[in-house]
Amino acid sequence: MIKKLLVLTVVSLSVLIPCTSQNINAASEWDNAVTVYGAALESDTGLQEQTADLLGASDSDIIDYVYSEDVSQYVNQNYDNSVLMSSIRIQQTSEGSGLNINIDESLGNITMISEETYQNALLTSGITDADVTIAAAQDVTGESALAGVYKAYAAQGEEIDPEKTQNAQDELDAISDITNENSNVEGFTQVQLNKVITEVKVEIINNFNGDVSEEQIRSILDEKLAENGLEGLLSEEQIDRLVEIFNSIKDSGIFTGEEAQRLVDSSEDLLNRITSSDSFQDAKDSASELGRDIADSEEVNSFMEALRNFWDRIVEFFRGLF
C-alpha cells in the first residue's frame, strides 16, 4: 500500500511543482496575535480578566468579541450573547510551522470538544499554521469557539472560505454527536474517531489526489474504522453522515493542490499528537481487552518521512536548474 501511495504521490507532485512559486494561500505570520472573547464577557470585566489570563493575552493583541450574529454567520449555530463565554487567542505562524491547539481548563472545562476535534475541524477550514489557545473561566460546551477563530481572521483583514467553515462545523458537530450517541458503546472513544477522520483525509489526498468518489470515500472510511477498532460500532446513519461530510470537504477543493500538502503535513502532526496521548493508549488497552486492534499510524508516519525526503530531492533538483 505504501509503495502504491508513494508512486501516486510522485505523479501528483510532478503536476504541482510548476505552481509552487504562486502560493497565494500560504500562511504568513501575523505581527500581532488576536484575542476574541465571547460576547458575554464584554460587560463582565472580572470574567474577561480571568479569561485573558487563561489565554495568555497580551497588551499588543488585537481584541474583538464574537457575537450571536458571528456564530450564525460562521458556523450556522444560534446562541444568545449571554451564553457565549468560549474565548480564543490565535497567532498565525509561518508556513510549515503546523497547527497547535491548547485548551486551558484551569477555571472552566470545555465539556464537549477535545483539542483533537478542534484541530481536525480547523484543518478542514484551511487553517494549518497557527497557535491557538481556547479557554473559558466557567464550564462551557465550547461549540462556538470556532466562530471566534474565524472572527480573528476577519479582524486581521482575512476571510476564511465560508464553504470550508461550514464543513469544519459540520465535522465538529458530527464528532460530538457520534461521541454522545456512542457514549455507552464499549470500545468506542472520541480519540479513535478523530484518528479515523484524520487518516481518511490523508489517504484521500495521498492515494487519490483528492479525486475520489463517494463509494471510494465509504471504502476508505470502512477500512480506517476497522484499523482503529471501530468496525461495527457506528450505525449506518453515522457512517452516511461522515461520508457526506468528506464528500463536501472534497468539493471545497482542500484535498488538491498546495493547500492539500499543507493539510497533510499538519495532519501528520495531529496523528502524532493523538497516538502519543494518554487517551489513545487507554483506547488501545481497552480495544485489546475486547480482542480488537488499533494501529499506531506508523505506516502513515513512515510514508510521510519518505514523502518529505522525496520532496526535498525534487526541490533541490529544480533549484539546480536556475
PDB file of C-alpha atoms in Angstrom, residues 167 170-171 174 214 217-218 221 236-251:
ATOM      1  CA  ASN A 167     -17.646  21.903   6.523  1.00  0.00           C
ATOM      2  CA  ASP A 170     -20.382  20.005  10.290  1.00  0.00           C
ATOM      3  CA  GLU A 171     -17.362  17.840  11.075  1.00  0.00           C
ATOM      4  CA  ALA A 174     -20.672  15.074  13.756  1.00  0.00           C
ATOM      5  CA  GLU A 214     -18.475   8.704  -2.711  1.00  0.00           C
ATOM      6  CA  ILE A 217     -14.792   7.509   0.459  1.00  0.00           C
ATOM      7  CA  ARG A 218     -17.043   4.908   2.052  1.00  0.00           C
ATOM      8  CA  LEU A 221     -13.777   5.052   5.912  1.00  0.00           C
ATOM      9  CA  GLU A 236     -25.155   3.183   9.101  1.00  0.00           C
ATOM     10  CA  GLU A 237     -26.678   6.609   9.681  1.00  0.00           C
ATOM     11  CA  GLN A 238     -23.491   7.790  11.420  1.00  0.00           C
ATOM     12  CA  ILE A 239     -21.308   6.414   8.636  1.00  0.00           C
ATOM     13  CA  ASP A 240     -23.532   8.053   5.999  1.00  0.00           C
ATOM     14  CA  ARG A 241     -23.147  11.361   7.820  1.00  0.00           C
ATOM     15  CA  LEU A 242     -19.352  11.118   7.795  1.00  0.00           C
ATOM     16  CA  VAL A 243     -19.289  10.128   4.117  1.00  0.00           C
ATOM     17  CA  GLU A 244     -21.418  13.158   3.280  1.00  0.00           C
ATOM     18  CA  ILE A 245     -19.033  15.433   5.207  1.00  0.00           C
ATOM     19  CA  PHE A 246     -15.940  14.034   3.482  1.00  0.00           C
ATOM     20  CA  ASN A 247     -17.667  14.482   0.139  1.00  0.00           C
ATOM     21  CA  SER A 248     -18.416  18.129   0.963  1.00  0.00           C
ATOM     22  CA  ILE A 249     -14.810  18.687   2.064  1.00  0.00           C
ATOM     23  CA  LYS A 250     -13.645  17.214  -1.247  1.00  0.00           C
ATOM     24  CA  ASP A 251     -15.947  19.581  -3.153  1.00  0.00           C
TER      25      ASP A 251
END
